[in-house]
Amino acid sequence: LAGLAEYASDAAEKGRLVRLTQQEAHAEYHEFVVEAARSVVDLLAAFPSVALPMPCLLELLPRLQPRYYSISSGSATVAD
């Protein structure tokens, strides 16, 4: 959230993002982010003044995990 605050152009949004990173606001952070299960995309929607550069956004997104096996790669076939 501190990283998002750097790119916020609205002072109120920037203040709220900074406040959510402080130890005193742990309960508020837990309610707003953890309990609501907000993703990076949700946070960007909640703070529209944040103009995050694409490279920074890509660093925040979770990496895709490889799928080593799926049902479609099985060798069994079904007769018509």
mmCIF file with all atom_site columns, C-alpha atoms in Angstrom:
data_model
loop_
_atom_site.group_PDB
_atom_site.id
_atom_site.type_symbol
_atom_site.label_atom_id
_atom_site.label_alt_id
_atom_site.label_comp_id
_atom_site.label_asym_id
_atom_site.label_entity_id
_atom_site.label_seq_id
_atom_site.pdbx_PDB_ins_code
_atom_site.Cartn_x
_atom_site.Cartn_y
_atom_site.Cartn_z
_atom_site.occupancy
_atom_site.B_iso_or_equiv
_atom_site.pdbx_formal_charge
_atom_site.auth_seq_id
_atom_site.auth_comp_id
_atom_site.auth_asym_id
_atom_site.auth_atom_id
_atom_site.pdbx_PDB_model_num
ATOM 1  C CA . LEU A 1 1  ? 0.000   0.000   0.000   1.00 0.00 ? 1  LEU A CA 1
ATOM 2  C CA . ALA A 1 2  ? 2.880   2.341   0.654   1.00 0.00 ? 2  ALA A CA 1
ATOM 3  C CA . GLY A 1 3  ? 3.967   1.783   -2.942  1.00 0.00 ? 3  GLY A CA 1
ATOM 4  C CA . LEU A 1 4  ? 0.499   2.685   -4.184  1.00 0.00 ? 4  LEU A CA 1
ATOM 5  C CA . ALA A 1 5  ? 0.514   5.852   -2.066  1.00 0.00 ? 5  ALA A CA 1
ATOM 6  C CA . GLU A 1 6  ? 3.553   7.110   -3.976  1.00 0.00 ? 6  GLU A CA 1
ATOM 7  C CA . TYR A 1 7  ? 1.479   7.255   -7.167  1.00 0.00 ? 7  TYR A CA 1
ATOM 8  C CA . ALA A 1 8  ? -1.733  8.716   -5.697  1.00 0.00 ? 8  ALA A CA 1
ATOM 9  C CA . SER A 1 9  ? -2.530  12.209  -6.972  1.00 0.00 ? 9  SER A CA 1
ATOM 10 C CA . ASP A 1 10 ? -5.418  12.810  -4.545  1.00 0.00 ? 10 ASP A CA 1
ATOM 11 C CA . ALA A 1 11 ? -4.212  13.917  -1.110  1.00 0.00 ? 11 ALA A CA 1
ATOM 12 C CA . ALA A 1 12 ? -7.075  12.208  0.756   1.00 0.00 ? 12 ALA A CA 1
ATOM 13 C CA . GLU A 1 13 ? -6.457  8.878   -1.000  1.00 0.00 ? 13 GLU A CA 1
ATOM 14 C CA . LYS A 1 14 ? -2.730  9.175   -0.428  1.00 0.00 ? 14 LYS A CA 1
ATOM 15 C CA . GLY A 1 15 ? -3.354  9.853   3.264   1.00 0.00 ? 15 GLY A CA 1
ATOM 16 C CA . ARG A 1 16 ? -5.643  6.849   3.621   1.00 0.00 ? 16 ARG A CA 1
ATOM 17 C CA . LEU A 1 17 ? -3.140  4.545   1.893   1.00 0.00 ? 17 LEU A CA 1
ATOM 18 C CA . VAL A 1 18 ? -0.337  5.760   4.150   1.00 0.00 ? 18 VAL A CA 1
ATOM 19 C CA . ARG A 1 19 ? -2.554  5.413   7.233   1.00 0.00 ? 19 ARG A CA 1
ATOM 20 C CA . LEU A 1 20 ? -3.414  1.810   6.304   1.00 0.00 ? 20 LEU A CA 1
ATOM 21 C CA . THR A 1 21 ? 0.301   0.961   6.388   1.00 0.00 ? 21 THR A CA 1
ATOM 22 C CA . GLN A 1 22 ? 0.807   2.246   9.920   1.00 0.00 ? 22 GLN A CA 1
ATOM 23 C CA . GLN A 1 23 ? 0.803   -0.061  12.939  1.00 0.00 ? 23 GLN A CA 1
ATOM 24 C CA . GLU A 1 24 ? -1.908  2.017   14.643  1.00 0.00 ? 24 GLU A CA 1
ATOM 25 C CA . ALA A 1 25 ? -4.304  1.269   11.777  1.00 0.00 ? 25 ALA A CA 1
ATOM 26 C CA . HIS A 1 26 ? -3.816  -2.507  11.865  1.00 0.00 ? 26 HIS A CA 1
ATOM 27 C CA . ALA A 1 27 ? -7.506  -3.147  12.599  1.00 0.00 ? 27 ALA A CA 1
ATOM 28 C CA . GLU A 1 28 ? -8.598  -0.827  9.773   1.00 0.00 ? 28 GLU A CA 1
ATOM 29 C CA . TYR A 1 29 ? -6.169  -2.524  7.357   1.00 0.00 ? 29 TYR A CA 1
ATOM 30 C CA . HIS A 1 30 ? -7.406  -5.957  8.400   1.00 0.00 ? 30 HIS A CA 1
ATOM 31 C CA . GLU A 1 31 ? -11.041 -4.973  7.858   1.00 0.00 ? 31 GLU A CA 1
ATOM 32 C CA . PHE A 1 32 ? -10.501 -3.085  4.584   1.00 0.00 ? 32 PHE A CA 1
ATOM 33 C CA . VAL A 1 33 ? -7.996  -5.418  2.887   1.00 0.00 ? 33 VAL A CA 1
ATOM 34 C CA . VAL A 1 34 ? -7.847  -8.826  4.571   1.00 0.00 ? 34 VAL A CA 1
ATOM 35 C CA . GLU A 1 35 ? -11.475 -9.433  5.548   1.00 0.00 ? 35 GLU A CA 1
ATOM 36 C CA . ALA A 1 36 ? -12.742 -7.988  2.273   1.00 0.00 ? 36 ALA A CA 1
ATOM 37 C CA . ALA A 1 37 ? -10.169 -10.118 0.381   1.00 0.00 ? 37 ALA A CA 1
ATOM 38 C CA . ARG A 1 38 ? -9.226  -7.158  -1.810  1.00 0.00 ? 38 ARG A CA 1
ATOM 39 C CA . SER A 1 39 ? -6.790  -7.793  -4.629  1.00 0.00 ? 39 SER A CA 1
ATOM 40 C CA . VAL A 1 40 ? -4.450  -5.271  -6.231  1.00 0.00 ? 40 VAL A CA 1
ATOM 41 C CA . VAL A 1 41 ? -7.116  -4.621  -8.857  1.00 0.00 ? 41 VAL A CA 1
ATOM 42 C CA . ASP A 1 42 ? -9.712  -3.991  -6.134  1.00 0.00 ? 42 ASP A CA 1
ATOM 43 C CA . LEU A 1 43 ? -7.363  -1.552  -4.406  1.00 0.00 ? 43 LEU A CA 1
ATOM 44 C CA . LEU A 1 44 ? -6.744  0.321   -7.654  1.00 0.00 ? 44 LEU A CA 1
ATOM 45 C CA . ALA A 1 45 ? -10.511 0.593   -8.140  1.00 0.00 ? 45 ALA A CA 1
ATOM 46 C CA . ALA A 1 46 ? -10.950 1.842   -4.546  1.00 0.00 ? 46 ALA A CA 1
ATOM 47 C CA . PHE A 1 47 ? -8.257  4.488   -5.048  1.00 0.00 ? 47 PHE A CA 1
ATOM 48 C CA . PRO A 1 48 ? -8.821  5.811   -8.596  1.00 0.00 ? 48 PRO A CA 1
ATOM 49 C CA . SER A 1 49 ? -6.216  8.580   -8.333  1.00 0.00 ? 49 SER A CA 1
ATOM 50 C CA . VAL A 1 50 ? -3.420  6.003   -8.190  1.00 0.00 ? 50 VAL A CA 1
ATOM 51 C CA . ALA A 1 51 ? -1.673  6.047   -11.573 1.00 0.00 ? 51 ALA A CA 1
ATOM 52 C CA . LEU A 1 52 ? 0.559   3.017   -11.216 1.00 0.00 ? 52 LEU A CA 1
ATOM 53 C CA . PRO A 1 53 ? 3.092   2.505   -14.019 1.00 0.00 ? 53 PRO A CA 1
ATOM 54 C CA . MET A 1 54 ? 2.689   -0.816  -15.836 1.00 0.00 ? 54 MET A CA 1
ATOM 55 C CA . PRO A 1 55 ? 6.044   -2.284  -14.658 1.00 0.00 ? 55 PRO A CA 1
ATOM 56 C CA . CYS A 1 56 ? 5.069   -1.627  -11.030 1.00 0.00 ? 56 CYS A CA 1
ATOM 57 C CA . LEU A 1 57 ? 1.651   -3.187  -11.560 1.00 0.00 ? 57 LEU A CA 1
ATOM 58 C CA . LEU A 1 58 ? 3.182   -6.302  -13.080 1.00 0.00 ? 58 LEU A CA 1
ATOM 59 C CA . GLU A 1 59 ? 5.472   -6.680  -10.065 1.00 0.00 ? 59 GLU A CA 1
ATOM 60 C CA . LEU A 1 60 ? 2.462   -6.596  -7.721  1.00 0.00 ? 60 LEU A CA 1
ATOM 61 C CA . LEU A 1 61 ? 0.409   -9.191  -9.568  1.00 0.00 ? 61 LEU A CA 1
ATOM 62 C CA . PRO A 1 62 ? 0.843   -12.819 -8.492  1.00 0.00 ? 62 PRO A CA 1
ATOM 63 C CA . ARG A 1 63 ? 2.895   -14.992 -10.812 1.00 0.00 ? 63 ARG A CA 1
ATOM 64 C CA . LEU A 1 64 ? 1.097   -17.648 -12.824 1.00 0.00 ? 64 LEU A CA 1
ATOM 65 C CA . GLN A 1 65 ? 1.875   -21.141 -11.641 1.00 0.00 ? 65 GLN A CA 1
ATOM 66 C CA . PRO A 1 66 ? 2.491   -23.878 -14.210 1.00 0.00 ? 66 PRO A CA 1
ATOM 67 C CA . ARG A 1 67 ? -0.067  -26.667 -14.531 1.00 0.00 ? 67 ARG A CA 1
ATOM 68 C CA . TYR A 1 68 ? 1.892   -29.857 -14.765 1.00 0.00 ? 68 TYR A CA 1
ATOM 69 C CA . TYR A 1 69 ? -1.128  -32.068 -15.348 1.00 0.00 ? 69 TYR A CA 1
ATOM 70 C CA . SER A 1 70 ? -4.715  -31.595 -16.319 1.00 0.00 ? 70 SER A CA 1
ATOM 71 C CA . ILE A 1 71 ? -7.491  -33.939 -17.302 1.00 0.00 ? 71 ILE A CA 1
ATOM 72 C CA . SER A 1 72 ? -7.043  -32.916 -20.922 1.00 0.00 ? 72 SER A CA 1
ATOM 73 C CA . SER A 1 73 ? -3.499  -34.278 -20.966 1.00 0.00 ? 73 SER A CA 1
ATOM 74 C CA . GLY A 1 74 ? -4.577  -37.717 -19.754 1.00 0.00 ? 74 GLY A CA 1
ATOM 75 C CA . SER A 1 75 ? -4.091  -40.676 -22.077 1.00 0.00 ? 75 SER A CA 1
ATOM 76 C CA . ALA A 1 76 ? -7.497  -42.276 -21.418 1.00 0.00 ? 76 ALA A CA 1
ATOM 77 C CA . THR A 1 77 ? -10.168 -41.705 -24.056 1.00 0.00 ? 77 THR A CA 1
ATOM 78 C CA . VAL A 1 78 ? -13.909 -42.038 -23.967 1.00 0.00 ? 78 VAL A CA 1
ATOM 79 C CA . ALA A 1 79 ? -15.636 -44.040 -26.709 1.00 0.00 ? 79 ALA A CA 1
ATOM 80 C CA . ASP A 1 80 ? -18.528 -42.329 -28.523 1.00 0.00 ? 80 ASP A CA 1
#
